[in-house]
Amino acid sequence: MRAIKSQAMPYLIDGHNLIPRVRGLNLQQLDDEQALIARLETFFQSQRKQAVVYFDQAQPGGSPDLKRAFLKVHFVRPPAIADTAILQHLRRLKGEARNWVVVSSDNEVRRGAEHLGARVLSSEEFAVLLNVKREKSKKRIEPSGDDIDFWLKQFQKPS
C-alpha cells in the first residue's frame, strides 16, 4: 500500500468551531465568517491545497455558497448543522475519506471522521498553523543603512 502524503490532503473545516481559536477573530463579530474565509483563502492558496469549510445557521437570503480556486464555502441551512454536513461529505467520499483532513475540536465530529477513515486535526492545532503563516506573511524585512547607501550610489546620476 502506498503512503499518503499529508501535504496533498484536502481539508474539511468546521468553520464556527475554528473561529474562536484564530487570533483576532471571535463569534461575536458581524463578519466573523467572512474574516475566516479571507484567511483560509490566503492560507490554502499559499499551500496550494484544497479545502471545504462548513458554517452553521445560514440565514435566509444570506451569503450563498462560495467557490474559490482553493476554497469552497458552504453555509448550512437549519435544521441541518455543519457537523452533520461534514460527516455526510465524508460518507459520500467513501474510501477516499482517508485522503482528507477534518479540522474540528468537536468530539463527535472527530470520532465520526476517524471512523470514516479521515485524519483529524483539532481546531487549536490548525489555528496555530494559520496564525503562524499569517505572522510570517506580515513580517517585513527592513533594509540596513548600508543597503540603502549601496542602492543610492547605484542609481545616482553620474556628474
JSON list of C-alpha atoms in Angstrom, two decimals:
[
{"chain": "A", "resi": 1, "resn": "MET", "atom": "CA", "xyz": [0.00, 0.00, 0.00]},
{"chain": "A", "resi": 2, "resn": "ARG", "atom": "CA", "xyz": [1.22, 3.47, -0.89]},
{"chain": "A", "resi": 3, "resn": "ALA", "atom": "CA", "xyz": [1.80, 6.03, 1.88]},
{"chain": "A", "resi": 4, "resn": "ILE", "atom": "CA", "xyz": [-0.38, 9.13, 1.74]},
{"chain": "A", "resi": 5, "resn": "LYS", "atom": "CA", "xyz": [1.40, 12.45, 1.84]},
{"chain": "A", "resi": 6, "resn": "SER", "atom": "CA", "xyz": [-0.40, 14.80, 4.22]},
{"chain": "A", "resi": 7, "resn": "GLN", "atom": "CA", "xyz": [0.78, 17.82, 2.21]},
{"chain": "A", "resi": 8, "resn": "ALA", "atom": "CA", "xyz": [-1.55, 16.84, -0.64]},
{"chain": "A", "resi": 9, "resn": "MET", "atom": "CA", "xyz": [-4.56, 16.12, 1.53]},
{"chain": "A", "resi": 10, "resn": "PRO", "atom": "CA", "xyz": [-7.58, 18.39, 1.18]},
{"chain": "A", "resi": 11, "resn": "TYR", "atom": "CA", "xyz": [-9.28, 19.73, 4.32]},
{"chain": "A", "resi": 12, "resn": "LEU", "atom": "CA", "xyz": [-12.85, 19.77, 5.64]},
{"chain": "A", "resi": 13, "resn": "ILE", "atom": "CA", "xyz": [-13.23, 22.54, 8.21]},
{"chain": "A", "resi": 14, "resn": "ASP", "atom": "CA", "xyz": [-15.82, 23.16, 10.91]},
{"chain": "A", "resi": 15, "resn": "GLY", "atom": "CA", "xyz": [-15.91, 26.95, 10.48]},
{"chain": "A", "resi": 16, "resn": "HIS", "atom": "CA", "xyz": [-17.66, 28.11, 13.65]},
{"chain": "A", "resi": 17, "resn": "ASN", "atom": "CA", "xyz": [-15.57, 25.67, 15.68]},
{"chain": "A", "resi": 18, "resn": "LEU", "atom": "CA", "xyz": [-12.39, 27.25, 14.27]},
{"chain": "A", "resi": 19, "resn": "ILE", "atom": "CA", "xyz": [-13.28, 30.97, 14.53]},
{"chain": "A", "resi": 20, "resn": "PRO", "atom": "CA", "xyz": [-12.78, 31.42, 18.31]},
{"chain": "A", "resi": 21, "resn": "ARG", "atom": "CA", "xyz": [-9.36, 29.78, 18.08]},
{"chain": "A", "resi": 22, "resn": "VAL", "atom": "CA", "xyz": [-7.98, 32.09, 15.41]},
{"chain": "A", "resi": 23, "resn": "ARG", "atom": "CA", "xyz": [-6.16, 35.16, 16.67]},
{"chain": "A", "resi": 24, "resn": "GLY", "atom": "CA", "xyz": [-8.18, 38.33, 16.09]},
{"chain": "A", "resi": 25, "resn": "LEU", "atom": "CA", "xyz": [-11.49, 36.56, 15.38]},
{"chain": "A", "resi": 26, "resn": "ASN", "atom": "CA", "xyz": [-14.47, 35.79, 17.57]},
{"chain": "A", "resi": 27, "resn": "LEU", "atom": "CA", "xyz": [-18.02, 34.59, 17.06]},
{"chain": "A", "resi": 28, "resn": "GLN", "atom": "CA", "xyz": [-19.43, 37.96, 18.21]},
{"chain": "A", "resi": 29, "resn": "GLN", "atom": "CA", "xyz": [-18.07, 39.78, 15.15]},
{"chain": "A", "resi": 30, "resn": "LEU", "atom": "CA", "xyz": [-20.64, 40.55, 12.47]},
{"chain": "A", "resi": 31, "resn": "ASP", "atom": "CA", "xyz": [-18.23, 39.50, 9.74]},
{"chain": "A", "resi": 32, "resn": "ASP", "atom": "CA", "xyz": [-16.60, 36.55, 11.52]},
{"chain": "A", "resi": 33, "resn": "GLU", "atom": "CA", "xyz": [-17.31, 34.11, 8.69]},
{"chain": "A", "resi": 34, "resn": "GLN", "atom": "CA", "xyz": [-16.00, 36.48, 6.02]},
{"chain": "A", "resi": 35, "resn": "ALA", "atom": "CA", "xyz": [-12.86, 37.19, 8.03]},
{"chain": "A", "resi": 36, "resn": "LEU", "atom": "CA", "xyz": [-12.17, 33.47, 8.41]},
{"chain": "A", "resi": 37, "resn": "ILE", "atom": "CA", "xyz": [-12.87, 32.84, 4.73]},
{"chain": "A", "resi": 38, "resn": "ALA", "atom": "CA", "xyz": [-10.33, 35.51, 3.76]},
{"chain": "A", "resi": 39, "resn": "ARG", "atom": "CA", "xyz": [-7.66, 33.97, 5.99]},
{"chain": "A", "resi": 40, "resn": "LEU", "atom": "CA", "xyz": [-8.40, 30.43, 4.80]},
{"chain": "A", "resi": 41, "resn": "GLU", "atom": "CA", "xyz": [-8.34, 31.51, 1.18]},
{"chain": "A", "resi": 42, "resn": "THR", "atom": "CA", "xyz": [-4.91, 33.12, 1.59]},
{"chain": "A", "resi": 43, "resn": "PHE", "atom": "CA", "xyz": [-3.58, 30.15, 3.58]},
{"chain": "A", "resi": 44, "resn": "PHE", "atom": "CA", "xyz": [-4.74, 27.44, 1.17]},
{"chain": "A", "resi": 45, "resn": "GLN", "atom": "CA", "xyz": [-3.69, 29.39, -1.89]},
{"chain": "A", "resi": 46, "resn": "SER", "atom": "CA", "xyz": [-0.17, 29.72, -0.48]},
{"chain": "A", "resi": 47, "resn": "GLN", "atom": "CA", "xyz": [-0.17, 26.00, 0.40]},
{"chain": "A", "resi": 48, "resn": "ARG", "atom": "CA", "xyz": [-1.67, 25.02, -2.98]},
{"chain": "A", "resi": 49, "resn": "LYS", "atom": "CA", "xyz": [-4.18, 22.80, -1.14]},
{"chain": "A", "resi": 50, "resn": "GLN", "atom": "CA", "xyz": [-7.92, 22.39, -1.48]},
{"chain": "A", "resi": 51, "resn": "ALA", "atom": "CA", "xyz": [-10.32, 22.95, 1.42]},
{"chain": "A", "resi": 52, "resn": "VAL", "atom": "CA", "xyz": [-14.04, 22.99, 2.15]},
{"chain": "A", "resi": 53, "resn": "VAL", "atom": "CA", "xyz": [-15.39, 24.97, 5.11]},
{"chain": "A", "resi": 54, "resn": "TYR", "atom": "CA", "xyz": [-18.87, 24.50, 6.56]},
{"chain": "A", "resi": 55, "resn": "PHE", "atom": "CA", "xyz": [-20.72, 27.10, 8.64]},
{"chain": "A", "resi": 56, "resn": "ASP", "atom": "CA", "xyz": [-23.87, 26.55, 10.71]},
{"chain": "A", "resi": 57, "resn": "GLN", "atom": "CA", "xyz": [-27.04, 28.61, 10.56]},
{"chain": "A", "resi": 58, "resn": "ALA", "atom": "CA", "xyz": [-27.11, 30.14, 7.12]},
{"chain": "A", "resi": 59, "resn": "GLN", "atom": "CA", "xyz": [-29.61, 32.97, 7.19]},
{"chain": "A", "resi": 60, "resn": "PRO", "atom": "CA", "xyz": [-32.47, 33.05, 4.65]},
{"chain": "A", "resi": 61, "resn": "GLY", "atom": "CA", "xyz": [-31.30, 35.23, 1.81]},
{"chain": "A", "resi": 62, "resn": "GLY", "atom": "CA", "xyz": [-27.84, 35.27, 3.38]},
{"chain": "A", "resi": 63, "resn": "SER", "atom": "CA", "xyz": [-24.50, 34.58, 1.78]},
{"chain": "A", "resi": 64, "resn": "PRO", "atom": "CA", "xyz": [-24.68, 31.87, -0.86]},
{"chain": "A", "resi": 65, "resn": "ASP", "atom": "CA", "xyz": [-22.13, 29.11, -1.02]},
{"chain": "A", "resi": 66, "resn": "LEU", "atom": "CA", "xyz": [-18.83, 30.28, -2.48]},
{"chain": "A", "resi": 67, "resn": "LYS", "atom": "CA", "xyz": [-16.26, 28.60, -4.64]},
{"chain": "A", "resi": 68, "resn": "ARG", "atom": "CA", "xyz": [-12.75, 29.97, -4.94]},
{"chain": "A", "resi": 69, "resn": "ALA", "atom": "CA", "xyz": [-9.65, 28.43, -6.53]},
{"chain": "A", "resi": 70, "resn": "PHE", "atom": "CA", "xyz": [-8.59, 26.59, -3.36]},
{"chain": "A", "resi": 71, "resn": "LEU", "atom": "CA", "xyz": [-11.59, 27.02, -1.05]},
{"chain": "A", "resi": 72, "resn": "LYS", "atom": "CA", "xyz": [-15.26, 26.04, -1.16]},
{"chain": "A", "resi": 73, "resn": "VAL", "atom": "CA", "xyz": [-17.61, 27.53, 1.41]},
{"chain": "A", "resi": 74, "resn": "HIS", "atom": "CA", "xyz": [-20.95, 26.00, 2.43]},
{"chain": "A", "resi": 75, "resn": "PHE", "atom": "CA", "xyz": [-23.48, 27.73, 4.66]},
{"chain": "A", "resi": 76, "resn": "VAL", "atom": "CA", "xyz": [-25.68, 25.01, 6.14]},
{"chain": "A", "resi": 77, "resn": "ARG", "atom": "CA", "xyz": [-29.37, 25.84, 6.41]},
{"chain": "A", "resi": 78, "resn": "PRO", "atom": "CA", "xyz": [-31.23, 24.95, 9.62]},
{"chain": "A", "resi": 79, "resn": "PRO", "atom": "CA", "xyz": [-32.29, 22.49, 10.86]},
{"chain": "A", "resi": 80, "resn": "ALA", "atom": "CA", "xyz": [-29.13, 20.84, 9.44]},
{"chain": "A", "resi": 81, "resn": "ILE", "atom": "CA", "xyz": [-25.81, 21.64, 11.11]},
{"chain": "A", "resi": 82, "resn": "ALA", "atom": "CA", "xyz": [-22.22, 21.82, 9.90]},
{"chain": "A", "resi": 83, "resn": "ASP", "atom": "CA", "xyz": [-21.19, 18.79, 12.00]},
{"chain": "A", "resi": 84, "resn": "THR", "atom": "CA", "xyz": [-23.64, 16.58, 10.13]},
{"chain": "A", "resi": 85, "resn": "ALA", "atom": "CA", "xyz": [-22.75, 18.12, 6.76]},
{"chain": "A", "resi": 86, "resn": "ILE", "atom": "CA", "xyz": [-19.06, 17.36, 7.31]},
{"chain": "A", "resi": 87, "resn": "LEU", "atom": "CA", "xyz": [-19.77, 13.73, 8.16]},
{"chain": "A", "resi": 88, "resn": "GLN", "atom": "CA", "xyz": [-22.15, 13.41, 5.18]},
{"chain": "A", "resi": 89, "resn": "HIS", "atom": "CA", "xyz": [-19.41, 14.82, 2.94]},
{"chain": "A", "resi": 90, "resn": "LEU", "atom": "CA", "xyz": [-17.03, 12.12, 4.20]},
{"chain": "A", "resi": 91, "resn": "ARG", "atom": "CA", "xyz": [-19.65, 9.37, 3.70]},
{"chain": "A", "resi": 92, "resn": "ARG", "atom": "CA", "xyz": [-20.10, 10.45, 0.07]},
{"chain": "A", "resi": 93, "resn": "LEU", "atom": "CA", "xyz": [-16.34, 10.14, -0.40]},
{"chain": "A", "resi": 94, "resn": "LYS", "atom": "CA", "xyz": [-16.46, 6.52, 0.81]},
{"chain": "A", "resi": 95, "resn": "GLY", "atom": "CA", "xyz": [-12.91, 5.08, 0.81]},
{"chain": "A", "resi": 96, "resn": "GLU", "atom": "CA", "xyz": [-11.47, 8.38, -0.40]},
{"chain": "A", "resi": 97, "resn": "ALA", "atom": "CA", "xyz": [-12.26, 9.89, 3.03]},
{"chain": "A", "resi": 98, "resn": "ARG", "atom": "CA", "xyz": [-8.85, 8.59, 4.12]},
{"chain": "A", "resi": 99, "resn": "ASN", "atom": "CA", "xyz": [-7.31, 11.25, 1.86]},
{"chain": "A", "resi": 100, "resn": "TRP", "atom": "CA", "xyz": [-8.93, 14.13, 3.78]},
{"chain": "A", "resi": 101, "resn": "VAL", "atom": "CA", "xyz": [-8.11, 16.01, 6.98]},
{"chain": "A", "resi": 102, "resn": "VAL", "atom": "CA", "xyz": [-11.01, 17.16, 9.14]},
{"chain": "A", "resi": 103, "resn": "VAL", "atom": "CA", "xyz": [-10.43, 20.28, 11.25]},
{"chain": "A", "resi": 104, "resn": "SER", "atom": "CA", "xyz": [-12.65, 20.33, 14.32]},
{"chain": "A", "resi": 105, "resn": "SER", "atom": "CA", "xyz": [-12.42, 20.12, 18.09]},
{"chain": "A", "resi": 106, "resn": "ASP", "atom": "CA", "xyz": [-15.95, 18.76, 18.36]},
{"chain": "A", "resi": 107, "resn": "ASN", "atom": "CA", "xyz": [-15.56, 15.24, 19.81]},
{"chain": "A", "resi": 108, "resn": "GLU", "atom": "CA", "xyz": [-18.50, 13.81, 17.88]},
{"chain": "A", "resi": 109, "resn": "VAL", "atom": "CA", "xyz": [-17.18, 15.15, 14.56]},
{"chain": "A", "resi": 110, "resn": "ARG", "atom": "CA", "xyz": [-13.67, 13.91, 15.35]},
{"chain": "A", "resi": 111, "resn": "ARG", "atom": "CA", "xyz": [-14.85, 10.40, 16.26]},
{"chain": "A", "resi": 112, "resn": "GLY", "atom": "CA", "xyz": [-17.11, 10.20, 13.20]},
{"chain": "A", "resi": 113, "resn": "ALA", "atom": "CA", "xyz": [-14.35, 11.42, 10.88]},
{"chain": "A", "resi": 114, "resn": "GLU", "atom": "CA", "xyz": [-11.86, 8.92, 12.28]},
{"chain": "A", "resi": 115, "resn": "HIS", "atom": "CA", "xyz": [-14.44, 6.13, 11.98]},
{"chain": "A", "resi": 116, "resn": "LEU", "atom": "CA", "xyz": [-14.89, 7.05, 8.29]},
{"chain": "A", "resi": 117, "resn": "GLY", "atom": "CA", "xyz": [-11.11, 6.93, 7.79]},
{"chain": "A", "resi": 118, "resn": "ALA", "atom": "CA", "xyz": [-10.27, 10.64, 7.65]},
{"chain": "A", "resi": 119, "resn": "ARG", "atom": "CA", "xyz": [-7.39, 12.19, 9.51]},
{"chain": "A", "resi": 120, "resn": "VAL", "atom": "CA", "xyz": [-8.27, 14.69, 12.21]},
{"chain": "A", "resi": 121, "resn": "LEU", "atom": "CA", "xyz": [-6.64, 17.92, 13.32]},
{"chain": "A", "resi": 122, "resn": "SER", "atom": "CA", "xyz": [-8.03, 19.92, 16.23]},
{"chain": "A", "resi": 123, "resn": "SER", "atom": "CA", "xyz": [-9.15, 23.49, 15.58]},
{"chain": "A", "resi": 124, "resn": "GLU", "atom": "CA", "xyz": [-6.49, 24.64, 18.07]},
{"chain": "A", "resi": 125, "resn": "GLU", "atom": "CA", "xyz": [-3.72, 22.86, 16.14]},
{"chain": "A", "resi": 126, "resn": "PHE", "atom": "CA", "xyz": [-4.91, 24.21, 12.80]},
{"chain": "A", "resi": 127, "resn": "ALA", "atom": "CA", "xyz": [-5.28, 27.74, 14.22]},
{"chain": "A", "resi": 128, "resn": "VAL", "atom": "CA", "xyz": [-1.60, 27.63, 15.21]},
{"chain": "A", "resi": 129, "resn": "LEU", "atom": "CA", "xyz": [-0.70, 26.85, 11.57]},
{"chain": "A", "resi": 130, "resn": "LEU", "atom": "CA", "xyz": [-2.99, 29.59, 10.31]},
{"chain": "A", "resi": 131, "resn": "ASN", "atom": "CA", "xyz": [-1.67, 32.16, 12.81]},
{"chain": "A", "resi": 132, "resn": "VAL", "atom": "CA", "xyz": [1.99, 31.29, 12.14]},
{"chain": "A", "resi": 133, "resn": "LYS", "atom": "CA", "xyz": [1.51, 31.58, 8.38]},
{"chain": "A", "resi": 134, "resn": "ARG", "atom": "CA", "xyz": [-0.21, 34.95, 8.82]},
{"chain": "A", "resi": 135, "resn": "GLU", "atom": "CA", "xyz": [2.53, 36.29, 11.10]},
{"chain": "A", "resi": 136, "resn": "LYS", "atom": "CA", "xyz": [5.23, 35.24, 8.63]},
{"chain": "A", "resi": 137, "resn": "SER", "atom": "CA", "xyz": [3.43, 36.99, 5.78]},
{"chain": "A", "resi": 138, "resn": "LYS", "atom": "CA", "xyz": [3.12, 40.19, 7.86]},
{"chain": "A", "resi": 139, "resn": "LYS", "atom": "CA", "xyz": [6.82, 40.37, 8.71]},
{"chain": "A", "resi": 140, "resn": "ARG", "atom": "CA", "xyz": [8.70, 42.88, 6.65]},
{"chain": "A", "resi": 141, "resn": "ILE", "atom": "CA", "xyz": [12.42, 42.88, 6.14]},
{"chain": "A", "resi": 142, "resn": "GLU", "atom": "CA", "xyz": [13.82, 46.33, 6.64]},
{"chain": "A", "resi": 143, "resn": "PRO", "atom": "CA", "xyz": [16.93, 47.24, 4.65]},
{"chain": "A", "resi": 144, "resn": "SER", "atom": "CA", "xyz": [20.01, 48.23, 6.59]},
{"chain": "A", "resi": 145, "resn": "GLY", "atom": "CA", "xyz": [21.65, 51.64, 6.26]},
{"chain": "A", "resi": 146, "resn": "ASP", "atom": "CA", "xyz": [24.47, 50.02, 4.25]},
{"chain": "A", "resi": 147, "resn": "ASP", "atom": "CA", "xyz": [21.93, 48.52, 1.82]},
{"chain": "A", "resi": 148, "resn": "ILE", "atom": "CA", "xyz": [20.28, 51.90, 1.31]},
{"chain": "A", "resi": 149, "resn": "ASP", "atom": "CA", "xyz": [23.64, 53.65, 0.75]},
{"chain": "A", "resi": 150, "resn": "PHE", "atom": "CA", "xyz": [24.68, 50.97, -1.76]},
{"chain": "A", "resi": 151, "resn": "TRP", "atom": "CA", "xyz": [21.50, 51.28, -3.83]},
{"chain": "A", "resi": 152, "resn": "LEU", "atom": "CA", "xyz": [21.50, 55.09, -3.69]},
{"chain": "A", "resi": 153, "resn": "LYS", "atom": "CA", "xyz": [25.03, 55.05, -5.17]},
{"chain": "A", "resi": 154, "resn": "GLN", "atom": "CA", "xyz": [23.93, 52.60, -7.86]},
{"chain": "A", "resi": 155, "resn": "PHE", "atom": "CA", "xyz": [21.11, 54.84, -9.03]},
{"chain": "A", "resi": 156, "resn": "GLN", "atom": "CA", "xyz": [22.78, 58.24, -8.69]},
{"chain": "A", "resi": 157, "resn": "LYS", "atom": "CA", "xyz": [23.30, 60.05, -11.98]},
{"chain": "A", "resi": 158, "resn": "PRO", "atom": "CA", "xyz": [26.93, 60.43, -12.97]},
{"chain": "A", "resi": 159, "resn": "SER", "atom": "CA", "xyz": [28.14, 64.05, -12.81]}
]
